[in-house]
PDB file of C-alpha atoms in Angstrom:
ATOM      1  CA  MET C   1     -18.281 -22.775  -7.030  1.00  0.00           C
ATOM      2  CA  ARG C   2     -15.956 -24.806  -9.245  1.00  0.00           C
ATOM      3  CA  THR C   3     -16.374 -24.859 -13.013  1.00  0.00           C
ATOM      4  CA  THR C   4     -14.713 -26.923 -15.725  1.00  0.00           C
ATOM      5  CA  GLN C   5     -14.885 -24.035 -18.200  1.00  0.00           C
ATOM      6  CA  ARG C   6     -12.401 -21.230 -17.711  1.00  0.00           C
ATOM      7  CA  ASP C   7     -14.533 -18.667 -19.571  1.00  0.00           C
ATOM      8  CA  LYS C   8     -17.307 -19.190 -17.030  1.00  0.00           C
ATOM      9  CA  ILE C   9     -15.421 -17.379 -14.250  1.00  0.00           C
ATOM     10  CA  ASN C  10     -16.734 -14.079 -15.652  1.00  0.00           C
ATOM     11  CA  GLN C  11     -20.290 -15.179 -14.891  1.00  0.00           C
ATOM     12  CA  SER C  12     -21.993 -15.137 -11.502  1.00  0.00           C
ATOM     13  CA  HIS C  13     -24.122 -17.801  -9.856  1.00  0.00           C
ATOM     14  CA  LEU C  14     -26.562 -16.380  -7.317  1.00  0.00           C
ATOM     15  CA  SER C  15     -24.439 -14.881  -4.530  1.00  0.00           C
ATOM     16  CA  ARG C  16     -21.377 -16.949  -5.369  1.00  0.00           C
ATOM     17  CA  GLY C  17     -18.992 -16.851  -8.315  1.00  0.00           C
ATOM     18  CA  TYR C  18     -17.044 -19.484 -10.188  1.00  0.00           C
ATOM     19  CA  TYR C  19     -13.404 -20.515  -9.998  1.00  0.00           C
ATOM     20  CA  TYR C  20     -11.426 -22.634 -12.428  1.00  0.00           C
ATOM     21  CA  TRP C  21      -8.661 -24.978 -11.337  1.00  0.00           C
ATOM     22  CA  GLU C  22      -6.279 -25.946 -14.129  1.00  0.00           C
ATOM     23  CA  GLU C  23      -4.958 -29.373 -13.259  1.00  0.00           C
ATOM     24  CA  ASP C  24      -2.125 -29.414 -15.813  1.00  0.00           C
ATOM     25  CA  THR C  25      -0.410 -26.259 -14.572  1.00  0.00           C
ATOM     26  CA  GLY C  26      -1.714 -25.987 -11.003  1.00  0.00           C
ATOM     27  CA  LEU C  27      -3.088 -22.492 -11.621  1.00  0.00           C
ATOM     28  CA  LEU C  28      -6.233 -21.161  -9.967  1.00  0.00           C
ATOM     29  CA  PHE C  29      -8.335 -18.700 -11.982  1.00  0.00           C
ATOM     30  CA  LEU C  30     -11.009 -16.598 -10.313  1.00  0.00           C
ATOM     31  CA  ARG C  31     -12.579 -13.175 -10.700  1.00  0.00           C
ATOM     32  CA  VAL C  32     -12.558 -10.882  -7.670  1.00  0.00           C
ATOM     33  CA  LYS C  33     -14.605  -7.699  -7.453  1.00  0.00           C
ATOM     34  CA  ALA C  34     -13.643  -5.022  -4.948  1.00  0.00           C
ATOM     35  CA  HIS C  35     -16.230  -3.378  -2.719  1.00  0.00           C
ATOM     36  CA  ASN C  36     -14.956   0.079  -3.664  1.00  0.00           C
ATOM     37  CA  GLU C  37     -13.899   1.690  -6.928  1.00  0.00           C
ATOM     38  CA  LYS C  38     -10.246   2.037  -7.901  1.00  0.00           C
ATOM     39  CA  GLU C  39      -8.322   4.245 -10.262  1.00  0.00           C
ATOM     40  CA  ASP C  40      -6.767   2.854 -13.436  1.00  0.00           C
ATOM     41  CA  PHE C  41      -3.622   0.811 -12.831  1.00  0.00           C
ATOM     42  CA  ALA C  42      -3.974   1.174  -9.042  1.00  0.00           C
ATOM     43  CA  PHE C  43      -3.408  -1.860  -6.815  1.00  0.00           C
ATOM     44  CA  CYS C  44      -5.784  -0.663  -4.069  1.00  0.00           C
ATOM     45  CA  SER C  45      -9.258   0.854  -4.060  1.00  0.00           C
ATOM     46  CA  VAL C  46      -9.894   4.526  -3.335  1.00  0.00           C
ATOM     47  CA  LYS C  47     -10.615   3.603   0.295  1.00  0.00           C
ATOM     48  CA  GLY C  48      -7.566   1.432   0.795  1.00  0.00           C
ATOM     49  CA  CYS C  49      -6.471  -2.119   0.065  1.00  0.00           C
ATOM     50  CA  GLU C  50      -8.945  -4.994   0.263  1.00  0.00           C
ATOM     51  CA  ARG C  51      -7.909  -8.515   1.175  1.00  0.00           C
ATOM     52  CA  VAL C  52      -8.797 -11.856  -0.369  1.00  0.00           C
ATOM     53  CA  LYS C  53      -8.380 -15.039   1.651  1.00  0.00           C
ATOM     54  CA  ILE C  54      -7.997 -18.336  -0.220  1.00  0.00           C
ATOM     55  CA  THR C  55      -7.957 -21.583   1.745  1.00  0.00           C
ATOM     56  CA  ALA C  56      -6.570 -24.739   0.133  1.00  0.00           C
ATOM     57  CA  VAL C  57      -6.771 -28.323   1.389  1.00  0.00           C
ATOM     58  CA  ILE C  58      -3.410 -29.954   0.645  1.00  0.00           C
ATOM     59  CA  PRO C  59      -3.299 -33.762   0.786  1.00  0.00           C
ATOM     60  CA  LYS C  60      -1.019 -35.203   3.429  1.00  0.00           C
ATOM     61  CA  GLY C  61       2.406 -36.131   2.111  1.00  0.00           C
ATOM     62  CA  SER C  62       2.228 -33.849  -0.919  1.00  0.00           C
ATOM     63  CA  GLY C  63       5.534 -32.613  -2.229  1.00  0.00           C
ATOM     64  CA  PRO C  64       6.455 -29.011  -3.062  1.00  0.00           C
ATOM     65  CA  SER C  65       4.545 -27.493  -5.965  1.00  0.00           C
ATOM     66  CA  ASP C  66       5.768 -24.953  -8.502  1.00  0.00           C
ATOM     67  CA  CYS C  67       3.119 -23.802 -10.955  1.00  0.00           C
ATOM     68  CA  MET C  68       5.696 -21.689 -12.813  1.00  0.00           C
ATOM     69  CA  THR C  69       7.198 -24.779 -14.454  1.00  0.00           C
ATOM     70  CA  GLN C  70       4.050 -25.546 -16.467  1.00  0.00           C
ATOM     71  CA  ALA C  71       2.304 -22.172 -16.648  1.00  0.00           C
ATOM     72  CA  TYR C  72       4.726 -20.498 -19.038  1.00  0.00           C
ATOM     73  CA  PRO C  73       4.935 -19.995 -21.956  1.00  0.00           C
ATOM     74  CA  LEU C  74       1.384 -21.412 -22.114  1.00  0.00           C
ATOM     75  CA  HIS C  75      -0.156 -18.386 -20.361  1.00  0.00           C
ATOM     76  CA  ALA C  76       2.411 -15.783 -21.382  1.00  0.00           C
ATOM     77  CA  GLU C  77       0.909 -12.546 -22.696  1.00  0.00           C
ATOM     78  CA  MET C  78       2.378  -9.504 -24.377  1.00  0.00           C
ATOM     79  CA  PRO C  79       2.272  -6.363 -22.198  1.00  0.00           C
ATOM     80  CA  ILE C  80      -0.185  -3.665 -23.263  1.00  0.00           C
ATOM     81  CA  VAL C  81       0.566   0.019 -22.736  1.00  0.00           C
ATOM     82  CA  ASP C  82      -2.679   1.954 -22.300  1.00  0.00           C
ATOM     83  CA  VAL C  83      -1.158   5.100 -20.838  1.00  0.00           C
ATOM     84  CA  PRO C  84       1.915   6.785 -22.342  1.00  0.00           C
ATOM     85  CA  MET C  85       4.943   7.181 -20.129  1.00  0.00           C
ATOM     86  CA  PRO C  86       5.578  10.683 -18.755  1.00  0.00           C
ATOM     87  CA  ARG C  87       7.898  12.882 -20.764  1.00  0.00           C
ATOM     88  CA  LYS C  88      11.516  12.561 -19.725  1.00  0.00           C
ATOM     89  CA  LEU C  89      13.069  15.573 -18.031  1.00  0.00           C
ATOM     90  CA  PRO C  90      15.937  17.248 -19.875  1.00  0.00           C
ATOM     91  CA  SER C  91      19.399  16.685 -18.422  1.00  0.00           C
ATOM     92  CA  ALA C  92      19.635  20.339 -17.389  1.00  0.00           C
ATOM     93  CA  LYS C  93      16.841  19.841 -14.840  1.00  0.00           C
ATOM     94  CA  LEU C  94      18.358  16.754 -13.239  1.00  0.00           C
ATOM     95  CA  ARG C  95      20.308  17.903 -10.199  1.00  0.00           C
ATOM     96  CA  THR C  96      21.661  14.506  -9.172  1.00  0.00           C
ATOM     97  CA  THR C  97      22.920  11.394 -10.931  1.00  0.00           C
ATOM     98  CA  ASP C  98      20.271   9.276  -9.177  1.00  0.00           C
ATOM     99  CA  HIS C  99      16.815   9.559 -10.732  1.00  0.00           C
ATOM    100  CA  PHE C 100      14.962   7.109  -8.499  1.00  0.00           C
ATOM    101  CA  LEU C 101      13.840   7.579  -4.914  1.00  0.00           C
ATOM    102  CA  GLU C 102      13.816   4.323  -2.966  1.00  0.00           C
ATOM    103  CA  VAL C 103      11.377   4.404  -0.049  1.00  0.00           C
ATOM    104  CA  LYS C 104      10.375   1.657   2.382  1.00  0.00           C
ATOM    105  CA  LEU C 105       7.714   1.786   5.099  1.00  0.00           C
ATOM    106  CA  GLU C 106       7.283  -0.796   7.830  1.00  0.00           C
ATOM    107  CA  SER C 107       4.964  -0.963  10.816  1.00  0.00           C
ATOM    108  CA  TYR C 108       4.659  -4.075  12.958  1.00  0.00           C
ATOM    109  CA  ASN C 109       4.372  -5.330  16.516  1.00  0.00           C
ATOM    110  CA  THR C 110       6.040  -8.083  18.512  1.00  0.00           C
ATOM    111  CA  ARG C 111       4.720 -10.013  21.475  1.00  0.00           C
ATOM    112  CA  PHE C 112       6.713 -11.849  24.128  1.00  0.00           C
ATOM    113  CA  PHE C 113       4.245 -13.463  26.526  1.00  0.00           C
ATOM    114  CA  HIS C 114       2.273 -10.474  27.912  1.00  0.00           C
ATOM    115  CA  ILE C 115       4.728  -7.828  26.658  1.00  0.00           C
ATOM    116  CA  LYS C 116       3.752  -6.163  23.380  1.00  0.00           C
ATOM    117  CA  GLU C 117       5.958  -3.721  21.492  1.00  0.00           C
ATOM    118  CA  ASP C 118       5.147  -1.670  18.386  1.00  0.00           C
ATOM    119  CA  PHE C 119       7.695  -0.605  15.794  1.00  0.00           C
ATOM    120  CA  ALA C 120       7.471   1.716  12.779  1.00  0.00           C
ATOM    121  CA  TYR C 121      10.061   3.273  10.545  1.00  0.00           C
ATOM    122  CA  THR C 122      10.534   4.963   7.181  1.00  0.00           C
ATOM    123  CA  GLU C 123      13.582   4.198   5.068  1.00  0.00           C
ATOM    124  CA  VAL C 124      14.646   6.750   2.434  1.00  0.00           C
ATOM    125  CA  ASN C 125      17.531   5.809   0.142  1.00  0.00           C
ATOM    126  CA  GLY C 126      18.923   3.442   2.768  1.00  0.00           C
ATOM    127  CA  ARG C 127      18.507   5.767   5.762  1.00  0.00           C
ATOM    128  CA  LYS C 128      16.111   4.483   8.437  1.00  0.00           C
ATOM    129  CA  LEU C 129      14.026   6.908  10.489  1.00  0.00           C
ATOM    130  CA  TYR C 130      12.425   5.153  13.465  1.00  0.00           C
ATOM    131  CA  GLN C 131       9.224   6.480  14.991  1.00  0.00           C
ATOM    132  CA  PRO C 132       9.841   6.855  18.751  1.00  0.00           C
ATOM    133  CA  ASP C 133       6.310   7.534  20.062  1.00  0.00           C
ATOM    134  CA  ASP C 134       2.778   6.254  19.490  1.00  0.00           C
ATOM    135  CA  GLY C 135       0.959   8.426  16.967  1.00  0.00           C
ATOM    136  CA  VAL C 136       1.965   9.465  13.451  1.00  0.00           C
ATOM    137  CA  GLN C 137       5.256  10.487  11.917  1.00  0.00           C
ATOM    138  CA  LEU C 138       5.587  12.662   8.804  1.00  0.00           C
ATOM    139  CA  THR C 139       8.712  12.234   6.712  1.00  0.00           C
ATOM    140  CA  VAL C 140       9.252  15.061   4.227  1.00  0.00           C
ATOM    141  CA  MET C 141      11.359  14.911   1.062  1.00  0.00           C
ATOM    142  CA  SER C 142      12.014  17.416  -1.687  1.00  0.00           C
ATOM    143  CA  GLY C 143       9.945  16.744  -4.790  1.00  0.00           C
ATOM    144  CA  HIS C 144      12.691  18.241  -6.956  1.00  0.00           C
ATOM    145  CA  ASP C 145      15.680  16.086  -6.071  1.00  0.00           C
ATOM    146  CA  GLY C 146      14.388  13.506  -3.556  1.00  0.00           C
ATOM    147  CA  ARG C 147      16.485  14.982  -0.756  1.00  0.00           C
ATOM    148  CA  LEU C 148      15.365  14.092   2.773  1.00  0.00           C
ATOM    149  CA  VAL C 149      14.235  17.321   4.454  1.00  0.00           C
ATOM    150  CA  GLU C 150      13.124  16.196   7.922  1.00  0.00           C
ATOM    151  CA  SER C 151      10.983  13.782   9.912  1.00  0.00           C
ATOM    152  CA  LYS C 152       8.485  15.016  12.506  1.00  0.00           C
ATOM    153  CA  GLY C 153       6.415  12.973  14.965  1.00  0.00           C
ATOM    154  CA  PHE C 154       3.054  13.821  16.547  1.00  0.00           C
ATOM    155  CA  ARG C 155       1.891  11.860  19.588  1.00  0.00           C
ATOM    156  CA  ASN C 156      -1.626  10.528  20.074  1.00  0.00           C
ATOM    157  CA  SER C 157      -2.213  13.138  22.786  1.00  0.00           C
ATOM    158  CA  ILE C 158      -1.828  15.820  20.104  1.00  0.00           C
ATOM    159  CA  LEU C 159      -4.055  13.993  17.636  1.00  0.00           C
ATOM    160  CA  GLN C 160      -6.805  13.571  20.237  1.00  0.00           C
ATOM    161  CA  GLY C 161      -6.832  17.244  21.204  1.00  0.00           C
ATOM    162  CA  VAL C 162      -6.812  20.420  19.149  1.00  0.00           C
ATOM    163  CA  PRO C 163      -4.565  19.562  16.177  1.00  0.00           C
ATOM    164  CA  ALA C 164      -3.222  23.092  15.653  1.00  0.00           C
ATOM    165  CA  GLN C 165       0.378  21.884  15.875  1.00  0.00           C
ATOM    166  CA  ILE C 166       0.158  19.293  13.102  1.00  0.00           C
ATOM    167  CA  GLU C 167      -2.039  21.543  10.932  1.00  0.00           C
ATOM    168  CA  SER C 168       0.467  24.384  11.217  1.00  0.00           C
ATOM    169  CA  TYR C 169       3.290  22.022  10.324  1.00  0.00           C
ATOM    170  CA  VAL C 170       1.544  20.775   7.167  1.00  0.00           C
ATOM    171  CA  ASN C 171       0.465  24.263   6.083  1.00  0.00           C
ATOM    172  CA  ASN C 172       4.069  25.462   6.267  1.00  0.00           C
ATOM    173  CA  LEU C 173       5.518  22.684   4.128  1.00  0.00           C
ATOM    174  CA  THR C 174       7.281  23.781   0.953  1.00  0.00           C
ATOM    175  CA  ASP C 175       5.344  23.269  -2.275  1.00  0.00           C
ATOM    176  CA  HIS C 176       6.168  20.114  -4.249  1.00  0.00           C
ATOM    177  CA  SER C 177       7.184  18.264  -1.082  1.00  0.00           C
ATOM    178  CA  ILE C 178       6.772  14.494  -0.841  1.00  0.00           C
ATOM    179  CA  VAL C 179       5.230  13.483   2.497  1.00  0.00           C
ATOM    180  CA  ILE C 180       5.165   9.927   3.846  1.00  0.00           C
ATOM    181  CA  ILE C 181       3.137   9.086   6.955  1.00  0.00           C
ATOM    182  CA  THR C 182       3.653   6.135   9.286  1.00  0.00           C
ATOM    183  CA  SER C 183       1.663   5.236  12.387  1.00  0.00           C
ATOM    184  CA  LYS C 184       2.660   3.428  15.550  1.00  0.00           C
ATOM    185  CA  GLY C 185       0.563   1.991  18.358  1.00  0.00           C
ATOM    186  CA  ARG C 186      -3.198   2.442  18.564  1.00  0.00           C
ATOM    187  CA  LEU C 187      -3.919   5.017  15.884  1.00  0.00           C
ATOM    188  CA  VAL C 188      -6.442   7.810  16.482  1.00  0.00           C
ATOM    189  CA  THR C 189      -8.539   7.209  13.357  1.00  0.00           C
ATOM    190  CA  ARG C 190     -11.061  10.022  13.831  1.00  0.00           C
ATOM    191  CA  GLY C 191     -11.034  13.654  14.793  1.00  0.00           C
ATOM    192  CA  PRO C 192     -10.060  17.060  13.406  1.00  0.00           C
ATOM    193  CA  TRP C 193      -6.460  16.008  12.814  1.00  0.00           C
ATOM    194  CA  THR C 194      -7.494  13.822   9.843  1.00  0.00           C
ATOM    195  CA  ARG C 195      -8.124  17.012   7.853  1.00  0.00           C
ATOM    196  CA  ILE C 196      -4.394  17.214   7.209  1.00  0.00           C
ATOM    197  CA  LEU C 197      -4.654  14.048   5.096  1.00  0.00           C
ATOM    198  CA  GLU C 198      -6.900  15.904   2.667  1.00  0.00           C
ATOM    199  CA  LEU C 199      -4.446  18.811   2.627  1.00  0.00           C
ATOM    200  CA  LEU C 200      -1.757  16.344   1.599  1.00  0.00           C
ATOM    201  CA  GLY C 201      -3.866  15.033  -1.287  1.00  0.00           C
ATOM    202  CA  ALA C 202      -5.815  12.106   0.207  1.00  0.00           C
ATOM    203  CA  ASP C 203      -9.376  11.436  -0.931  1.00  0.00           C
ATOM    204  CA  LYS C 204     -12.148  12.858   1.250  1.00  0.00           C
ATOM    205  CA  THR C 205     -13.713   9.402   1.617  1.00  0.00           C
ATOM    206  CA  LEU C 206     -10.523   7.846   3.012  1.00  0.00           C
ATOM    207  CA  ASN C 207     -11.215   5.750   6.123  1.00  0.00           C
ATOM    208  CA  LEU C 208      -8.431   5.038   8.598  1.00  0.00           C
ATOM    209  CA  ARG C 209      -8.283   1.772  10.499  1.00  0.00           C
ATOM    210  CA  GLY C 210      -6.585   1.197  13.814  1.00  0.00           C
ATOM    211  CA  ASN C 211      -4.490  -1.816  14.729  1.00  0.00           C
TER     212      ASN C 211
END
């Protein structure tokens, strides 16, 4: 429900909330409440990311709009630090000149008429590791220096059966390892294999969703 008072967006009206449209800048203000709790400074809830869909009716013939031109410095705010930054490691403990680990995950599918193909890969410091089979792929890096250790895939046939193979693999990982998981194809979202997610640090209430 639209309101002409920006402060009113923090109030609720029956089952619907308020939104405020600022004509001068073109900014839309609204308050969104997630269904699940989230940790401080986290982008997603404890059960995964939640989506918000906003539909706008744009008049025919309208030109391009850029709200940045009018929004700042009107709505500029000073950053607030609520949590102190972690203590910097001494130079003696830094084994490489690079102190940042750049990681990229991508999972998508393409369709050409009736032919559908799934793709998934992990990219670590510019090196791409493609997932060849449907299932999950675990990419392991050293938590000390960010070095890529290995990448191991587990097919859906393994996930659907007795997951001794993937459990043994996770249990034998070196302490302080960084593990990234990608999925490809129709993911097996339930079963004993999901216990390994908890071993890797995931919340017990985590719910997986298939494609």
